[in-house]
PDB file of C-alpha atoms in Angstrom:
ATOM      1  CA  UNK A   9      17.145  -7.473   3.634  1.00 62.00           C
ATOM      2  CA  UNK A  10      18.300  -4.771   1.370  1.00 80.00           C
ATOM      3  CA  UNK A  11      15.811  -3.563  -1.324  1.00 92.00           C
ATOM      4  CA  UNK A  12      16.239  -3.060  -4.948  1.00 96.00           C
ATOM      5  CA  UNK A  13      19.219  -0.770  -5.174  1.00 97.00           C
ATOM      6  CA  UNK A  14      19.811   1.698  -8.091  1.00 97.00           C
ATOM      7  CA  UNK A  15      22.426   4.246  -8.917  1.00 97.00           C
ATOM      8  CA  UNK A  16      22.616   6.990  -9.622  1.00 97.00           C
ATOM      9  CA  UNK A  17      19.865   8.427  -8.001  1.00 96.00           C
ATOM     10  CA  UNK A  18      20.074  11.407 -10.139  1.00 96.00           C
ATOM     11  CA  UNK A  19      21.765  12.047 -13.529  1.00 97.00           C
ATOM     12  CA  UNK A  20      22.034  15.384 -15.471  1.00 97.00           C
ATOM     13  CA  UNK A  21      23.706  14.957 -18.790  1.00 97.00           C
ATOM     14  CA  UNK A  22      23.872  16.731 -22.221  1.00 96.00           C
ATOM     15  CA  UNK A  23      22.334  15.621 -25.291  1.00 97.00           C
ATOM     16  CA  UNK A  24      24.534  13.091 -27.292  1.00 96.00           C
ATOM     17  CA  UNK A  25      26.351  11.648 -24.160  1.00 97.00           C
ATOM     18  CA  UNK A  26      26.207   8.205 -22.941  1.00 97.00           C
ATOM     19  CA  UNK A  27      24.199   7.429 -19.817  1.00 97.00           C
ATOM     20  CA  UNK A  28      24.381   4.202 -17.855  1.00 98.00           C
ATOM     21  CA  UNK A  29      21.887   3.305 -15.363  1.00 98.00           C
ATOM     22  CA  UNK A  30      22.680   0.603 -12.724  1.00 98.00           C
ATOM     23  CA  UNK A  31      20.564  -1.901 -10.758  1.00 98.00           C
ATOM     24  CA  UNK A  32      21.193  -4.577  -8.049  1.00 98.00           C
ATOM     25  CA  UNK A  33      18.117  -6.625  -7.559  1.00 97.00           C
ATOM     26  CA  UNK A  34      16.886  -8.351  -4.251  1.00 96.00           C
ATOM     27  CA  UNK A  35      19.151 -11.291  -3.608  1.00 95.00           C
ATOM     28  CA  UNK A  36      17.370 -14.400  -4.652  1.00 94.00           C
ATOM     29  CA  UNK A  37      15.033 -13.036  -7.145  1.00 94.00           C
ATOM     30  CA  UNK A  38      15.117 -14.257 -10.680  1.00 93.00           C
ATOM     31  CA  UNK A  39      13.296 -11.723 -12.562  1.00 93.00           C
ATOM     32  CA  UNK A  40      14.499  -8.037 -13.248  1.00 95.00           C
ATOM     33  CA  UNK A  41      12.474  -5.479 -14.713  1.00 95.00           C
ATOM     34  CA  UNK A  42      13.316  -1.918 -16.060  1.00 97.00           C
ATOM     35  CA  UNK A  43      10.324   0.872 -16.173  1.00 96.00           C
ATOM     36  CA  UNK A  44      10.309   4.398 -17.156  1.00 96.00           C
ATOM     37  CA  UNK A  45       7.898   6.884 -15.845  1.00 96.00           C
ATOM     38  CA  UNK A  46       7.080  10.074 -17.598  1.00 94.00           C
ATOM     39  CA  UNK A  47       4.288  12.529 -17.387  1.00 89.00           C
ATOM     40  CA  UNK A  48       3.194  11.884 -20.978  1.00 89.00           C
ATOM     41  CA  UNK A  49       3.253   8.010 -20.894  1.00 89.00           C
ATOM     42  CA  UNK A  50       3.047   7.085 -17.215  1.00 91.00           C
ATOM     43  CA  UNK A  51       4.813   3.972 -16.081  1.00 92.00           C
ATOM     44  CA  UNK A  52       5.972   1.638 -18.907  1.00 92.00           C
ATOM     45  CA  UNK A  53       7.983  -1.459 -19.052  1.00 92.00           C
ATOM     46  CA  UNK A  54      11.063  -1.234 -21.080  1.00 95.00           C
ATOM     47  CA  UNK A  55      12.460  -4.672 -20.746  1.00 95.00           C
ATOM     48  CA  UNK A  56      12.726  -7.591 -18.294  1.00 94.00           C
ATOM     49  CA  UNK A  57      14.913 -10.551 -17.682  1.00 94.00           C
ATOM     50  CA  UNK A  58      14.383 -14.114 -16.196  1.00 92.00           C
ATOM     51  CA  UNK A  59      17.641 -15.754 -14.950  1.00 93.00           C
ATOM     52  CA  UNK A  60      19.624 -13.121 -16.600  1.00 95.00           C
ATOM     53  CA  UNK A  61      18.110 -13.714 -20.012  1.00 94.00           C
ATOM     54  CA  UNK A  62      16.122 -11.015 -21.709  1.00 94.00           C
ATOM     55  CA  UNK A  63      12.437 -12.180 -22.113  1.00 90.00           C
ATOM     56  CA  UNK A  64      10.615  -9.169 -23.385  1.00 89.00           C
ATOM     57  CA  UNK A  65      12.053  -6.120 -24.829  1.00 91.00           C
ATOM     58  CA  UNK A  66       9.186  -4.980 -26.809  1.00 89.00           C
ATOM     59  CA  UNK A  67       9.193  -1.667 -24.700  1.00 90.00           C
ATOM     60  CA  UNK A  68      12.508  -0.540 -25.521  1.00 93.00           C
ATOM     61  CA  UNK A  69      12.094   2.626 -27.417  1.00 86.00           C
ATOM     62  CA  UNK A  70      14.875   2.412 -30.156  1.00 83.00           C
ATOM     63  CA  UNK A  71      18.325   1.196 -30.770  1.00 89.00           C
ATOM     64  CA  UNK A  72      19.684   3.911 -28.485  1.00 95.00           C
ATOM     65  CA  UNK A  73      18.640   1.992 -25.650  1.00 96.00           C
ATOM     66  CA  UNK A  74      20.229  -1.245 -24.434  1.00 97.00           C
ATOM     67  CA  UNK A  75      20.128  -3.343 -21.432  1.00 97.00           C
ATOM     68  CA  UNK A  76      22.214  -6.200 -20.183  1.00 97.00           C
ATOM     69  CA  UNK A  77      22.166  -8.596 -17.066  1.00 97.00           C
ATOM     70  CA  UNK A  78      25.753 -10.222 -16.824  1.00 97.00           C
ATOM     71  CA  UNK A  79      24.923 -11.972 -13.609  1.00 95.00           C
ATOM     72  CA  UNK A  80      21.995 -12.509 -11.078  1.00 95.00           C
ATOM     73  CA  UNK A  81      23.075  -9.343  -9.016  1.00 95.00           C
ATOM     74  CA  UNK A  82      23.537  -6.652 -11.764  1.00 96.00           C
ATOM     75  CA  UNK A  83      21.842  -5.121 -14.562  1.00 98.00           C
ATOM     76  CA  UNK A  84      22.608  -1.882 -16.415  1.00 98.00           C
ATOM     77  CA  UNK A  85      20.313   0.084 -18.753  1.00 98.00           C
ATOM     78  CA  UNK A  86      22.414   2.382 -21.297  1.00 97.00           C
ATOM     79  CA  UNK A  87      21.320   5.086 -23.500  1.00 97.00           C
ATOM     80  CA  UNK A  88      23.547   6.053 -26.307  1.00 96.00           C
ATOM     81  CA  UNK A  89      23.342   8.725 -27.393  1.00 96.00           C
ATOM     82  CA  UNK A  90      20.929  10.433 -24.952  1.00 96.00           C
ATOM     83  CA  UNK A  91      18.153  12.929 -26.053  1.00 96.00           C
ATOM     84  CA  UNK A  92      16.260  15.299 -24.083  1.00 96.00           C
ATOM     85  CA  UNK A  93      12.985  13.245 -24.728  1.00 95.00           C
ATOM     86  CA  UNK A  94      14.685  10.405 -22.508  1.00 96.00           C
ATOM     87  CA  UNK A  95      14.301  12.506 -19.608  1.00 97.00           C
ATOM     88  CA  UNK A  96      12.168  10.359 -17.124  1.00 97.00           C
ATOM     89  CA  UNK A  97      12.401   8.717 -13.847  1.00 97.00           C
ATOM     90  CA  UNK A  98      13.889   5.046 -14.660  1.00 98.00           C
ATOM     91  CA  UNK A  99      12.673   2.229 -12.375  1.00 97.00           C
ATOM     92  CA  UNK A 100      14.404  -1.278 -11.707  1.00 97.00           C
ATOM     93  CA  UNK A 101      12.134  -3.787  -9.954  1.00 95.00           C
ATOM     94  CA  UNK A 102      12.699  -7.459  -9.105  1.00 94.00           C
ATOM     95  CA  UNK A 103      10.642 -10.510  -8.031  1.00 92.00           C
ATOM     96  CA  UNK A 104      10.926 -14.250  -7.427  1.00 89.00           C
ATOM     97  CA  UNK A 105       8.665 -16.147  -9.504  1.00 81.00           C
ATOM     98  CA  UNK A 106       5.047 -15.075  -9.167  1.00 74.00           C
ATOM     99  CA  UNK A 107       5.438 -12.862  -5.991  1.00 79.00           C
ATOM    100  CA  UNK A 108       5.042  -9.277  -5.855  1.00 85.00           C
ATOM    101  CA  UNK A 109       7.524  -7.030  -7.734  1.00 90.00           C
ATOM    102  CA  UNK A 110       9.498  -4.735  -5.469  1.00 93.00           C
ATOM    103  CA  UNK A 111      10.805  -1.480  -6.931  1.00 95.00           C
ATOM    104  CA  UNK A 112      14.077   0.402  -6.308  1.00 95.00           C
ATOM    105  CA  UNK A 113      14.025   4.173  -5.570  1.00 94.00           C
ATOM    106  CA  UNK A 114      14.480   5.118  -9.328  1.00 96.00           C
ATOM    107  CA  UNK A 115      16.984   7.254 -11.319  1.00 97.00           C
ATOM    108  CA  UNK A 116      15.693  10.582 -12.375  1.00 96.00           C
ATOM    109  CA  UNK A 117      17.488  11.383 -15.598  1.00 98.00           C
ATOM    110  CA  UNK A 118      17.642  14.873 -17.078  1.00 97.00           C
ATOM    111  CA  UNK A 119      19.079  15.329 -20.555  1.00 97.00           C
ATOM    112  CA  UNK A 120      19.836  18.876 -21.486  1.00 96.00           C
TER     113      UNK A 120
ATOM    114  CA  UNK B  16      -3.686  -6.375 -24.735  1.00 77.00           C
ATOM    115  CA  UNK B  17      -4.498  -5.551 -21.274  1.00 84.00           C
ATOM    116  CA  UNK B  18      -5.424  -2.084 -20.265  1.00 92.00           C
ATOM    117  CA  UNK B  19      -5.781  -0.460 -16.990  1.00 96.00           C
ATOM    118  CA  UNK B  20      -8.048   2.752 -16.474  1.00 96.00           C
ATOM    119  CA  UNK B  21      -8.077   5.135 -13.484  1.00 97.00           C
ATOM    120  CA  UNK B  22     -10.629   7.705 -14.148  1.00 95.00           C
ATOM    121  CA  UNK B  23      -9.913  10.100 -11.345  1.00 96.00           C
ATOM    122  CA  UNK B  24      -6.853  12.006 -11.830  1.00 96.00           C
ATOM    123  CA  UNK B  25      -7.086  13.617  -8.450  1.00 97.00           C
ATOM    124  CA  UNK B  26      -8.959  12.991  -5.324  1.00 97.00           C
ATOM    125  CA  UNK B  27      -8.938  14.564  -1.964  1.00 97.00           C
ATOM    126  CA  UNK B  28     -10.287  13.776   1.533  1.00 97.00           C
ATOM    127  CA  UNK B  29     -10.380  14.846   5.016  1.00 97.00           C
ATOM    128  CA  UNK B  30      -7.904  13.430   7.429  1.00 97.00           C
ATOM    129  CA  UNK B  31      -9.504  10.519   9.385  1.00 97.00           C
ATOM    130  CA  UNK B  32     -12.316  10.096   6.752  1.00 97.00           C
ATOM    131  CA  UNK B  33     -12.585   7.305   4.070  1.00 98.00           C
ATOM    132  CA  UNK B  34     -11.787   7.605   0.316  1.00 98.00           C
ATOM    133  CA  UNK B  35     -12.311   5.107  -2.561  1.00 98.00           C
ATOM    134  CA  UNK B  36      -9.994   5.157  -5.557  1.00 98.00           C
ATOM    135  CA  UNK B  37     -11.391   3.572  -8.550  1.00 98.00           C
ATOM    136  CA  UNK B  38      -9.747   1.117 -11.193  1.00 98.00           C
ATOM    137  CA  UNK B  39     -10.983  -0.718 -14.123  1.00 97.00           C
ATOM    138  CA  UNK B  40      -9.376  -2.993 -16.482  1.00 97.00           C
ATOM    139  CA  UNK B  41      -9.776  -5.038 -19.689  1.00 95.00           C
ATOM    140  CA  UNK B  42      -8.530  -8.439 -20.073  1.00 92.00           C
ATOM    141  CA  UNK B  43      -9.746 -11.642 -21.729  1.00 90.00           C
ATOM    142  CA  UNK B  44      -7.831 -13.928 -19.123  1.00 89.00           C
ATOM    143  CA  UNK B  45      -9.540 -15.648 -16.447  1.00 87.00           C
ATOM    144  CA  UNK B  46      -6.513 -15.729 -13.961  1.00 87.00           C
ATOM    145  CA  UNK B  47      -4.634 -12.737 -13.117  1.00 91.00           C
ATOM    146  CA  UNK B  48      -3.162 -10.500 -10.336  1.00 92.00           C
ATOM    147  CA  UNK B  49      -4.155  -7.011  -9.292  1.00 95.00           C
ATOM    148  CA  UNK B  50      -2.029  -4.450  -7.384  1.00 96.00           C
ATOM    149  CA  UNK B  51      -2.330  -1.129  -5.913  1.00 97.00           C
ATOM    150  CA  UNK B  52       1.026   0.762  -5.422  1.00 96.00           C
ATOM    151  CA  UNK B  53       1.601   4.019  -3.677  1.00 97.00           C
ATOM    152  CA  UNK B  54       4.178   6.625  -5.043  1.00 96.00           C
ATOM    153  CA  UNK B  55       4.742   9.349  -2.393  1.00 94.00           C
ATOM    154  CA  UNK B  56       6.847  12.599  -3.272  1.00 90.00           C
ATOM    155  CA  UNK B  57      10.072  10.507  -2.693  1.00 88.00           C
ATOM    156  CA  UNK B  58       8.961   8.657  -6.177  1.00 88.00           C
ATOM    157  CA  UNK B  59       9.444   5.176  -4.463  1.00 90.00           C
ATOM    158  CA  UNK B  60       6.843   2.660  -5.664  1.00 93.00           C
ATOM    159  CA  UNK B  61       5.279   1.088  -2.510  1.00 94.00           C
ATOM    160  CA  UNK B  62       3.084  -2.034  -2.597  1.00 94.00           C
ATOM    161  CA  UNK B  63      -0.188  -1.162  -0.900  1.00 96.00           C
ATOM    162  CA  UNK B  64      -2.253  -4.382  -1.602  1.00 96.00           C
ATOM    163  CA  UNK B  65      -2.508  -7.244  -3.907  1.00 94.00           C
ATOM    164  CA  UNK B  66      -5.482  -9.473  -5.027  1.00 95.00           C
ATOM    165  CA  UNK B  67      -5.504 -12.847  -6.934  1.00 92.00           C
ATOM    166  CA  UNK B  68      -8.337 -13.018  -9.564  1.00 91.00           C
ATOM    167  CA  UNK B  69      -9.093 -16.500  -8.344  1.00 90.00           C
ATOM    168  CA  UNK B  70      -9.976 -15.630  -4.774  1.00 89.00           C
ATOM    169  CA  UNK B  71     -13.228 -14.382  -4.268  1.00 85.00           C
ATOM    170  CA  UNK B  72     -12.381 -12.775  -0.842  1.00 92.00           C
ATOM    171  CA  UNK B  73     -11.514  -9.066  -1.136  1.00 95.00           C
ATOM    172  CA  UNK B  74      -7.864  -8.256  -0.013  1.00 95.00           C
ATOM    173  CA  UNK B  75      -7.382  -6.286   3.320  1.00 95.00           C
ATOM    174  CA  UNK B  76      -4.069  -4.680   4.616  1.00 94.00           C
ATOM    175  CA  UNK B  77      -4.720  -2.798   7.715  1.00 95.00           C
ATOM    176  CA  UNK B  78      -6.618   0.436   6.735  1.00 97.00           C
ATOM    177  CA  UNK B  79      -6.621  -0.582   3.197  1.00 97.00           C
ATOM    178  CA  UNK B  80      -9.083  -2.674   1.487  1.00 97.00           C
ATOM    179  CA  UNK B  81     -10.298  -3.706  -1.995  1.00 97.00           C
ATOM    180  CA  UNK B  82     -13.470  -4.160  -3.648  1.00 97.00           C
ATOM    181  CA  UNK B  83     -12.812  -6.574  -6.380  1.00 96.00           C
ATOM    182  CA  UNK B  84     -15.681  -7.110  -9.003  1.00 95.00           C
ATOM    183  CA  UNK B  85     -14.392  -9.724 -11.458  1.00 94.00           C
ATOM    184  CA  UNK B  86     -17.387  -9.824 -13.878  1.00 94.00           C
ATOM    185  CA  UNK B  87     -17.229  -5.936 -13.979  1.00 95.00           C
ATOM    186  CA  UNK B  88     -13.691  -5.861 -14.131  1.00 96.00           C
ATOM    187  CA  UNK B  89     -13.404  -3.348 -11.451  1.00 97.00           C
ATOM    188  CA  UNK B  90     -10.845  -3.030  -8.627  1.00 97.00           C
ATOM    189  CA  UNK B  91     -11.355  -0.167  -6.213  1.00 98.00           C
ATOM    190  CA  UNK B  92      -9.085   0.724  -3.371  1.00 98.00           C
ATOM    191  CA  UNK B  93     -10.710   2.210  -0.027  1.00 98.00           C
ATOM    192  CA  UNK B  94      -8.596   3.842   2.398  1.00 98.00           C
ATOM    193  CA  UNK B  95     -10.098   4.178   6.069  1.00 97.00           C
ATOM    194  CA  UNK B  96      -9.134   6.624   8.828  1.00 97.00           C
ATOM    195  CA  UNK B  97      -6.974   8.640   6.318  1.00 97.00           C
ATOM    196  CA  UNK B  98      -3.946   9.731   7.495  1.00 97.00           C
ATOM    197  CA  UNK B  99      -1.522  12.673   6.353  1.00 96.00           C
ATOM    198  CA  UNK B 100       1.031  10.014   5.266  1.00 95.00           C
ATOM    199  CA  UNK B 101      -1.462   8.643   2.803  1.00 97.00           C
ATOM    200  CA  UNK B 102      -0.960  11.517   0.561  1.00 97.00           C
ATOM    201  CA  UNK B 103       0.615  10.266  -2.590  1.00 97.00           C
ATOM    202  CA  UNK B 104       0.026   9.007  -6.328  1.00 97.00           C
ATOM    203  CA  UNK B 105      -1.869   5.738  -6.391  1.00 98.00           C
ATOM    204  CA  UNK B 106      -1.309   3.338  -9.158  1.00 97.00           C
ATOM    205  CA  UNK B 107      -3.683   0.377 -10.069  1.00 97.00           C
ATOM    206  CA  UNK B 108      -1.802  -2.344 -11.815  1.00 95.00           C
ATOM    207  CA  UNK B 109      -2.497  -5.501 -13.710  1.00 94.00           C
ATOM    208  CA  UNK B 110      -0.272  -8.703 -13.982  1.00 91.00           C
ATOM    209  CA  UNK B 111      -0.882 -11.687 -16.337  1.00 84.00           C
ATOM    210  CA  UNK B 112      -0.934 -15.161 -14.820  1.00 75.00           C
ATOM    211  CA  UNK B 113       0.692 -16.431 -18.164  1.00 74.00           C
ATOM    212  CA  UNK B 114       3.978 -17.881 -17.889  1.00 66.00           C
ATOM    213  CA  UNK B 115       6.546 -15.424 -19.359  1.00 65.00           C
ATOM    214  CA  UNK B 116       4.157 -12.594 -19.020  1.00 68.00           C
ATOM    215  CA  UNK B 117       5.236 -11.145 -15.615  1.00 75.00           C
ATOM    216  CA  UNK B 118       5.252  -7.483 -16.667  1.00 81.00           C
ATOM    217  CA  UNK B 119       2.926  -4.897 -14.680  1.00 87.00           C
ATOM    218  CA  UNK B 120       0.463  -3.023 -16.832  1.00 91.00           C
ATOM    219  CA  UNK B 121      -0.220   0.474 -14.969  1.00 93.00           C
ATOM    220  CA  UNK B 122      -3.048   2.858 -14.932  1.00 95.00           C
ATOM    221  CA  UNK B 123      -2.440   6.582 -15.139  1.00 95.00           C
ATOM    222  CA  UNK B 124      -2.667   7.150 -11.422  1.00 96.00           C
ATOM    223  CA  UNK B 125      -4.619   9.053  -8.976  1.00 97.00           C
ATOM    224  CA  UNK B 126      -3.206  11.798  -6.907  1.00 97.00           C
ATOM    225  CA  UNK B 127      -4.664  11.715  -3.331  1.00 98.00           C
ATOM    226  CA  UNK B 128      -4.555  14.795  -1.104  1.00 97.00           C
ATOM    227  CA  UNK B 129      -5.306  14.615   2.478  1.00 97.00           C
ATOM    228  CA  UNK B 130      -6.574  17.727   4.019  1.00 95.00           C
ATOM    229  CA  UNK B 131      -5.863  18.270   7.659  1.00 93.00           C
TER     230      UNK B 131
END
């Protein structure tokens, strides 16, 4: 089975631009998570969905961040407008019920 | 809120030797899951081992085993016969058993170096 797929793997953009990160969870999984990893804050949860419905978005930093899951096989995390402090590695993970979360390869974002 | 603490920012071990990585956590819950994830230079997060709090037996996966001390809220990872491919960041993580609280809470990580 294919694992969690994320695109793009690397993104370099300029401050003020819109950034869209994409995730395809493992087929059959009903939970999808977005995490952010930085040196200062480590790994932190941004938002997660259950059956395409957002359950906990308390980790979303501010209104510039938004996430959607239009169907069971696709999710996006959007940053508009982007700022240099958004530079990080963004991970998507999925799981089925209480099973282990499996992570995608991550998207390394650099905002200049 | 739950917290996870890894007190060793860096560890090193000679190839073929044994190393133990420490993790403590704080929670008021009685049922939960604990995990160790490995993050090599590729940045991929790879599950190493998982422990359910209601199980008294320590989990084992080949060369990897844990020492789970529930009363002490301690969850250490032992790597036996260390190999060069074990070099990575290791993260301890906690997950609640409460419905609707599936998020992982991570420690700050321990960077493990394997000396040939």
